[in-house]
């Protein structure tokens, strides 16, 4: 099988569906549908009924071998050494300074750990994993035989049941898809994974055989799922303040800034009670002694402005740069919104400008950082403060 880096770019076959409008070339979901002619209606379906989204641009990696989990545990930020079969986790790969290089979702099922990540990071991540094996009994390889679809909305469980697919009960639970004999499913390997985002409830990733992607898509549509593009997925993700690597992060981002701190049960990607991974010193130091320099917030943008900010634009306050714009999207209820990394000291009621738009921080996305860290409190006690 060709390595991830050797696989030529090919638009998703689902782009051939009637009404599909391709995602713009500058967006990371290029190669899939941006929408199907009614982006706000598709968002509403994902929020109130059920929609299916093609996310087949995501790179998939498979890791086999009896030591795969203990090995991954030592080189990444999440506590996964004893991850049960049929469970998933979010995880990070950090550089030596604790800055985020990769955000990945992994699922361990039937002797294989499946990893999916951003398409742009797939080759580098597979290369890193391959180089880090050394003597461990773990074998990372390209897992591109599977592709990611997402079912989102309160009726998603009904659609899964209607086609005979499993419905995992809790976030990060996963279950294998039935084989070829289970009509009316197209069959083949794959699994269903319940996720805690982009919507807060009833979000499912379905990893299906890439060579049967169109069949699976049609099966879900016939069962009642509305066809939706990446615009709908991104709108719900931004609404729930879930960061995306490369859009809402930059080369300086540390996990604390974007809410990736926490174990599996906390829906995080960095377990604070484990060590021995690259970048762990920075994670521990910020947690125990310092505070992150920035925080991820939801911005409401002035919809009457002439244009929208772009990812990477400055966020300013009275002409002074105080942050960076991440994902920008028009939401079916909230209007134009964006995620942004803002300096920690900026008050929640500060009048901001993002690109051509006046902007304000959503107060529900802003958590005051007033807690005193255990390490800082210990230092103060030693100094008699």
Short mmCIF file of C-alpha atoms in Angstrom, two decimals:
data_model
loop_
_atom_site.label_atom_id
_atom_site.label_comp_id
_atom_site.label_asym_id
_atom_site.label_seq_id
_atom_site.Cartn_x
_atom_site.Cartn_y
_atom_site.Cartn_z
CA UNK A 1 0.00 0.00 0.00
CA UNK A 2 1.25 3.48 -0.78
CA UNK A 3 2.39 5.60 2.14
CA UNK A 4 0.18 8.51 3.18
CA UNK A 5 2.64 10.94 1.62
CA UNK A 6 2.60 9.04 -1.69
CA UNK A 7 -1.17 8.89 -2.12
CA UNK A 8 -2.17 11.37 -4.87
CA UNK A 9 -4.84 13.93 -4.07
CA UNK A 10 -8.23 12.86 -5.34
CA UNK A 11 -11.50 14.68 -4.73
CA UNK A 12 -14.05 12.66 -2.82
CA UNK A 13 -16.46 10.71 -5.01
CA UNK A 14 -19.28 12.21 -2.95
CA UNK A 15 -18.50 15.54 -4.68
CA UNK A 16 -20.35 14.10 -7.65
CA UNK A 17 -23.67 14.17 -5.79
CA UNK A 18 -26.29 16.61 -7.17
CA UNK A 19 -25.98 20.09 -5.70
CA UNK A 20 -22.54 19.57 -4.18
CA UNK A 21 -20.41 22.73 -4.04
CA UNK A 22 -16.71 22.03 -3.51
CA UNK A 23 -14.90 23.44 -0.51
CA UNK A 24 -12.64 26.34 -1.54
CA UNK A 25 -9.04 25.39 -2.29
CA UNK A 26 -7.70 27.47 0.61
CA UNK A 27 -9.69 25.53 3.20
CA UNK A 28 -8.38 22.29 4.77
CA UNK A 29 -11.45 20.30 3.63
CA UNK A 30 -10.70 20.95 -0.04
CA UNK A 31 -11.70 17.86 -1.97
CA UNK A 32 -15.04 17.43 -0.18
CA UNK A 33 -18.34 19.30 -0.36
CA UNK A 34 -18.55 22.71 1.32
CA UNK A 35 -22.33 22.59 1.12
CA UNK A 36 -25.19 21.23 -1.00
CA UNK A 37 -26.90 24.48 -1.88
CA UNK A 38 -28.44 25.33 1.50
CA UNK A 39 -25.68 25.73 4.10
CA UNK A 40 -27.94 27.16 6.81
CA UNK A 41 -30.54 24.45 6.28
CA UNK A 42 -27.80 21.84 6.51
CA UNK A 43 -26.59 23.34 9.79
CA UNK A 44 -30.13 23.34 11.15
CA UNK A 45 -30.50 19.68 10.23
CA UNK A 46 -27.24 18.84 12.03
CA UNK A 47 -28.46 20.71 15.12
CA UNK A 48 -32.08 19.55 15.21
CA UNK A 49 -32.46 16.32 13.22
CA UNK A 50 -29.57 14.54 11.46
CA UNK A 51 -26.99 15.31 8.79
CA UNK A 52 -24.16 13.32 7.22
CA UNK A 53 -20.85 15.06 6.47
CA UNK A 54 -18.03 13.80 4.26
CA UNK A 55 -14.74 14.11 6.19
CA UNK A 56 -12.79 11.69 4.01
CA UNK A 57 -9.89 14.13 3.64
CA UNK A 58 -8.71 13.10 7.11
CA UNK A 59 -5.56 11.01 7.13
CA UNK A 60 -5.97 7.57 8.72
CA UNK A 61 -3.12 5.57 10.26
CA UNK A 62 -3.32 2.02 11.65
CA UNK A 63 -1.05 0.66 14.41
CA UNK A 64 -0.88 -3.06 15.19
CA UNK A 65 1.32 -5.06 17.54
CA UNK A 66 0.83 -6.21 21.12
CA UNK A 67 2.67 -3.18 22.59
CA UNK A 68 0.95 -0.55 20.44
CA UNK A 69 -0.88 1.17 23.32
CA UNK A 70 1.97 1.19 25.84
CA UNK A 71 4.26 2.46 23.08
CA UNK A 72 1.88 5.25 22.03
CA UNK A 73 1.45 6.11 25.71
CA UNK A 74 5.16 6.91 26.02
CA UNK A 75 5.35 9.29 23.05
CA UNK A 76 2.09 11.22 23.36
CA UNK A 77 0.21 13.32 25.90
CA UNK A 78 -2.83 11.18 26.75
CA UNK A 79 -3.01 8.28 29.22
CA UNK A 80 -3.80 5.37 26.91
CA UNK A 81 -1.61 2.51 28.17
CA UNK A 82 -4.66 0.62 29.45
CA UNK A 83 -7.27 1.91 27.01
CA UNK A 84 -9.95 -0.81 26.79
CA UNK A 85 -10.95 -2.44 23.54
CA UNK A 86 -13.70 -0.41 21.90
CA UNK A 87 -12.63 2.89 23.45
CA UNK A 88 -11.24 6.08 21.93
CA UNK A 89 -9.27 9.11 23.07
CA UNK A 90 -8.00 12.43 21.84
CA UNK A 91 -4.25 12.83 21.94
CA UNK A 92 -1.47 15.27 21.09
CA UNK A 93 2.07 15.08 19.83
CA UNK A 94 4.09 18.02 21.17
CA UNK A 95 7.49 19.39 20.30
CA UNK A 96 10.28 19.63 22.88
CA UNK A 97 8.96 23.03 24.01
CA UNK A 98 5.44 21.75 24.60
CA UNK A 99 3.95 23.32 21.48
CA UNK A 100 1.27 21.38 19.64
CA UNK A 101 2.39 19.58 16.49
CA UNK A 102 -0.44 17.08 16.03
CA UNK A 103 -3.95 16.56 17.34
CA UNK A 104 -5.28 13.09 16.73
CA UNK A 105 -8.27 10.92 17.56
CA UNK A 106 -7.50 7.26 18.17
CA UNK A 107 -9.68 4.19 18.60
CA UNK A 108 -8.47 0.78 19.77
CA UNK A 109 -10.57 -2.02 18.35
CA UNK A 110 -9.94 -5.72 17.77
CA UNK A 111 -6.15 -5.54 17.95
CA UNK A 112 -5.66 -2.36 15.91
CA UNK A 113 -5.34 1.25 17.01
CA UNK A 114 -6.84 3.50 14.35
CA UNK A 115 -5.62 7.11 14.29
CA UNK A 116 -7.18 9.91 12.26
CA UNK A 117 -5.79 13.41 11.94
CA UNK A 118 -5.67 16.41 9.63
CA UNK A 119 -4.81 15.55 6.02
CA UNK A 120 -1.91 18.01 6.02
CA UNK A 121 -0.34 16.32 9.06
CA UNK A 122 -0.82 12.68 8.06
CA UNK A 123 2.55 12.16 6.33
CA UNK A 124 4.56 13.85 9.10
CA UNK A 125 2.73 11.97 11.85
CA UNK A 126 3.20 8.59 10.18
CA UNK A 127 6.88 9.37 9.65
CA UNK A 128 7.29 10.36 13.30
CA UNK A 129 5.55 7.23 14.55
CA UNK A 130 7.62 4.99 12.29
CA UNK A 131 10.87 6.54 13.51
CA UNK A 132 9.85 6.16 17.16
CA UNK A 133 9.19 2.41 17.13
CA UNK A 134 12.74 1.29 18.00
CA UNK A 135 12.38 -2.10 19.75
CA UNK A 136 8.67 -1.89 20.65
CA UNK A 137 6.22 -4.43 19.26
CA UNK A 138 4.23 -1.86 17.32
CA UNK A 139 3.75 -1.46 13.59
CA UNK A 140 2.35 1.87 12.29
CA UNK A 141 1.21 1.95 8.67
CA UNK A 142 -1.02 3.90 6.34
CA UNK A 143 -4.64 3.15 7.19
CA UNK A 144 -6.11 4.86 4.16
CA UNK A 145 -8.36 1.90 3.38
CA UNK A 146 -10.81 3.60 5.78
CA UNK A 147 -12.42 7.02 5.34
CA UNK A 148 -14.28 9.21 7.85
CA UNK A 149 -17.95 10.18 7.61
CA UNK A 150 -19.76 11.99 10.42
CA UNK A 151 -23.41 11.67 11.44
CA UNK A 152 -24.55 14.60 13.56
CA UNK A 153 -27.83 15.40 15.27
CA UNK A 154 -30.40 14.03 17.71
CA UNK A 155 -31.76 11.59 15.12
CA UNK A 156 -28.33 10.16 14.28
CA UNK A 157 -28.86 7.10 16.53
CA UNK A 158 -32.09 6.34 14.68
CA UNK A 159 -30.30 6.44 11.33
CA UNK A 160 -27.60 4.10 12.59
CA UNK A 161 -30.20 1.65 13.92
CA UNK A 162 -32.18 1.87 10.69
CA UNK A 163 -29.23 0.59 8.66
CA UNK A 164 -28.22 -2.04 11.21
CA UNK A 165 -25.12 -0.24 12.49
CA UNK A 166 -24.17 -0.17 16.19
CA UNK A 167 -24.90 2.88 18.35
CA UNK A 168 -22.10 3.36 20.93
CA UNK A 169 -23.59 4.59 24.18
CA UNK A 170 -20.97 6.93 25.67
CA UNK A 171 -18.59 9.49 24.13
CA UNK A 172 -15.44 7.79 22.79
CA UNK A 173 -17.11 4.36 22.77
CA UNK A 174 -16.65 2.50 19.49
CA UNK A 175 -18.08 -0.65 17.91
CA UNK A 176 -17.26 -2.51 14.70
CA UNK A 177 -19.56 -2.29 11.72
CA UNK A 178 -21.26 -5.53 10.65
CA UNK A 179 -19.63 -7.41 7.80
CA UNK A 180 -20.75 -7.93 4.21
CA UNK A 181 -23.60 -10.22 5.19
CA UNK A 182 -25.43 -7.54 7.16
CA UNK A 183 -27.86 -6.05 4.62
CA UNK A 184 -28.72 -3.27 3.95
CA UNK A 185 -25.21 -2.07 4.84
CA UNK A 186 -22.63 -1.94 2.04
CA UNK A 187 -20.35 -4.03 4.26
CA UNK A 188 -16.62 -4.16 4.72
CA UNK A 189 -14.45 -3.29 7.73
CA UNK A 190 -14.95 -0.16 9.78
CA UNK A 191 -16.47 1.12 12.99
CA UNK A 192 -18.75 3.70 14.60
CA UNK A 193 -17.36 6.05 17.24
CA UNK A 194 -19.44 8.40 19.40
CA UNK A 195 -17.78 11.80 19.82
CA UNK A 196 -18.38 14.71 22.22
CA UNK A 197 -18.21 17.22 19.33
CA UNK A 198 -18.91 19.05 17.03
CA UNK A 199 -22.34 19.05 18.67
CA UNK A 200 -22.49 18.47 22.41
CA UNK A 201 -24.64 15.37 21.95
CA UNK A 202 -25.25 12.78 19.27
CA UNK A 203 -22.13 13.15 17.15
CA UNK A 204 -20.79 10.00 15.53
CA UNK A 205 -17.77 9.32 13.33
CA UNK A 206 -18.26 6.35 11.01
CA UNK A 207 -15.07 4.99 9.49
CA UNK A 208 -16.00 3.06 6.37
CA UNK A 209 -14.11 1.36 3.52
CA UNK A 210 -12.82 4.13 1.28
CA UNK A 211 -13.66 2.14 -1.84
CA UNK A 212 -17.31 1.98 -0.69
CA UNK A 213 -17.64 5.59 0.43
CA UNK A 214 -20.37 6.45 -2.06
CA UNK A 215 -22.40 3.38 -1.08
CA UNK A 216 -22.22 4.23 2.61
CA UNK A 217 -23.14 7.85 1.94
CA UNK A 218 -26.18 6.83 -0.08
CA UNK A 219 -27.21 4.32 2.59
CA UNK A 220 -27.28 7.02 5.27
CA UNK A 221 -29.16 9.44 3.01
CA UNK A 222 -31.82 6.85 2.19
CA UNK A 223 -32.16 6.19 5.94
CA UNK A 224 -33.01 9.85 6.55
CA UNK A 225 -29.75 11.78 6.98
CA UNK A 226 -29.56 15.11 5.19
CA UNK A 227 -26.51 15.69 3.00
CA UNK A 228 -24.37 18.43 4.55
CA UNK A 229 -21.01 19.95 3.74
CA UNK A 230 -18.01 20.86 5.86
CA UNK A 231 -19.53 24.32 6.45
CA UNK A 232 -22.20 22.74 8.68
CA UNK A 233 -19.65 20.69 10.63
CA UNK A 234 -17.40 23.71 11.15
CA UNK A 235 -20.28 25.94 12.27
CA UNK A 236 -21.23 23.54 15.05
CA UNK A 237 -17.60 23.04 16.01
CA UNK A 238 -16.99 26.77 16.34
CA UNK A 239 -20.24 27.24 18.29
CA UNK A 240 -19.03 24.71 20.88
CA UNK A 241 -15.51 26.27 20.96
CA UNK A 242 -13.68 23.15 19.76
CA UNK A 243 -10.27 24.02 18.25
CA UNK A 244 -8.97 22.63 14.99
CA UNK A 245 -5.27 22.11 14.38
CA UNK A 246 -3.81 24.55 11.86
CA UNK A 247 -6.83 26.86 11.95
CA UNK A 248 -7.21 27.68 15.63
CA UNK A 249 -3.59 26.90 16.50
CA UNK A 250 -0.34 28.39 15.32
CA UNK A 251 3.33 27.49 15.75
CA UNK A 252 3.29 28.84 19.34
CA UNK A 253 0.16 27.11 20.65
CA UNK A 254 0.43 25.11 23.87
CA UNK A 255 -2.39 22.76 24.97
CA UNK A 256 -3.57 24.97 27.87
CA UNK A 257 -4.47 27.80 25.49
CA UNK A 258 -7.05 25.85 23.51
CA UNK A 259 -8.71 23.66 26.14
CA UNK A 260 -6.93 20.41 25.34
CA UNK A 261 -5.99 19.72 28.96
CA UNK A 262 -7.72 16.72 30.57
CA UNK A 263 -7.96 12.97 30.54
CA UNK A 264 -10.26 10.83 28.42
CA UNK A 265 -13.22 11.21 30.79
CA UNK A 266 -12.76 14.98 30.70
CA UNK A 267 -12.82 15.01 26.87
CA UNK A 268 -9.27 16.36 26.87
CA UNK A 269 -6.08 15.35 25.09
CA UNK A 270 -3.45 15.87 27.81
CA UNK A 271 -3.51 13.78 30.99
CA UNK A 272 -1.82 15.71 33.79
CA UNK A 273 -0.85 12.66 35.85
CA UNK A 274 1.44 11.09 33.28
CA UNK A 275 4.92 12.03 32.20
CA UNK A 276 7.68 10.75 29.95
CA UNK A 277 6.58 12.32 26.70
CA UNK A 278 8.08 15.07 24.60
CA UNK A 279 6.99 18.52 25.81
CA UNK A 280 5.78 17.25 29.20
CA UNK A 281 7.98 19.71 31.12
CA UNK A 282 6.17 22.71 29.64
CA UNK A 283 2.76 21.18 30.32
CA UNK A 284 3.65 20.54 33.97
CA UNK A 285 5.27 23.94 34.48
CA UNK A 286 2.30 25.90 33.13
CA UNK A 287 -0.15 23.77 35.09
CA UNK A 288 1.69 24.03 38.40
CA UNK A 289 3.39 27.42 38.30
CA UNK A 290 2.21 29.62 35.45
CA UNK A 291 -0.74 30.53 33.28
CA UNK A 292 -1.08 30.21 29.51
CA UNK A 293 -0.36 33.44 27.64
CA UNK A 294 -3.50 33.16 25.51
CA UNK A 295 -6.95 31.61 25.64
CA UNK A 296 -9.35 30.36 22.97
CA UNK A 297 -12.63 32.31 22.84
CA UNK A 298 -15.69 32.61 20.63
CA UNK A 299 -16.05 35.93 18.86
CA UNK A 300 -19.27 37.45 17.57
CA UNK A 301 -18.56 39.46 14.42
CA UNK A 302 -20.35 42.51 13.04
CA UNK A 303 -22.36 41.07 10.17
CA UNK A 304 -22.86 44.47 8.56
CA UNK A 305 -19.14 44.90 7.88
CA UNK A 306 -17.82 44.76 4.35
CA UNK A 307 -16.24 41.31 4.39
CA UNK A 308 -15.01 38.85 6.98
CA UNK A 309 -11.68 38.34 8.72
CA UNK A 310 -9.48 35.50 7.56
CA UNK A 311 -7.69 32.84 9.55
CA UNK A 312 -4.45 34.32 10.84
CA UNK A 313 -5.64 37.95 10.87
CA UNK A 314 -4.84 40.04 13.91
CA UNK A 315 -7.41 40.76 16.59
CA UNK A 316 -6.87 44.29 17.89
CA UNK A 317 -8.07 46.47 20.77
CA UNK A 318 -7.66 50.23 20.27
CA UNK A 319 -5.15 49.53 17.53
CA UNK A 320 -3.04 47.14 19.64
CA UNK A 321 -2.73 43.50 18.57
CA UNK A 322 -4.16 41.24 21.27
CA UNK A 323 -4.86 38.01 19.42
CA UNK A 324 -5.17 35.90 16.32
CA UNK A 325 -8.26 34.91 14.31
CA UNK A 326 -8.85 31.18 13.85
CA UNK A 327 -11.84 29.57 12.12
CA UNK A 328 -14.38 32.02 10.67
CA UNK A 329 -17.87 30.82 9.76
CA UNK A 330 -21.45 32.04 9.27
CA UNK A 331 -23.76 30.23 11.70
CA UNK A 332 -27.45 29.64 10.98
CA UNK A 333 -28.51 31.17 14.32
CA UNK A 334 -25.54 33.14 15.66
CA UNK A 335 -24.58 34.87 12.42
CA UNK A 336 -20.89 35.45 11.67
CA UNK A 337 -18.68 33.98 14.39
CA UNK A 338 -15.05 33.02 14.80
CA UNK A 339 -12.66 31.36 17.18
CA UNK A 340 -9.69 33.41 18.28
CA UNK A 341 -6.64 33.11 20.51
CA UNK A 342 -6.69 36.19 22.73
CA UNK A 343 -4.14 37.37 25.28
CA UNK A 344 -5.14 36.11 28.70
CA UNK A 345 -5.23 39.59 30.27
CA UNK A 346 -7.82 40.98 27.82
CA UNK A 347 -11.11 41.56 29.72
CA UNK A 348 -14.20 39.83 28.38
CA UNK A 349 -16.00 43.12 27.63
CA UNK A 350 -13.18 44.61 25.54
CA UNK A 351 -14.24 46.09 22.21
CA UNK A 352 -12.26 44.26 19.55
CA UNK A 353 -11.62 44.41 15.82
CA UNK A 354 -11.01 41.30 13.73
CA UNK A 355 -10.05 42.06 10.14
CA UNK A 356 -12.74 44.42 8.80
CA UNK A 357 -15.23 43.56 11.56
CA UNK A 358 -15.99 44.85 15.01
CA UNK A 359 -15.95 41.86 17.35
CA UNK A 360 -16.92 40.92 20.88
CA UNK A 361 -16.06 37.97 23.08
CA UNK A 362 -18.91 35.61 23.91
CA UNK A 363 -18.95 35.66 27.74
CA UNK A 364 -20.00 31.99 27.90
CA UNK A 365 -16.75 31.04 26.17
CA UNK A 366 -14.63 33.00 28.64
CA UNK A 367 -13.66 31.35 31.92
CA UNK A 368 -11.86 33.68 34.39
CA UNK A 369 -8.45 32.24 35.18
CA UNK A 370 -8.30 33.06 38.89
CA UNK A 371 -7.29 29.72 40.40
CA UNK A 372 -3.95 29.51 42.21
CA UNK A 373 -1.89 26.58 41.01
CA UNK A 374 -0.72 24.03 43.56
CA UNK A 375 2.92 24.63 42.70
CA UNK A 376 2.57 28.39 42.99
CA UNK A 377 0.80 28.06 46.34
CA UNK A 378 3.63 25.83 47.63
CA UNK A 379 6.25 28.36 46.55
CA UNK A 380 4.33 31.16 48.27
CA UNK A 381 4.13 29.13 51.49
CA UNK A 382 7.87 28.54 51.42
CA UNK A 383 8.41 32.27 51.04
CA UNK A 384 6.03 33.03 53.91
CA UNK A 385 3.39 34.71 51.76
#
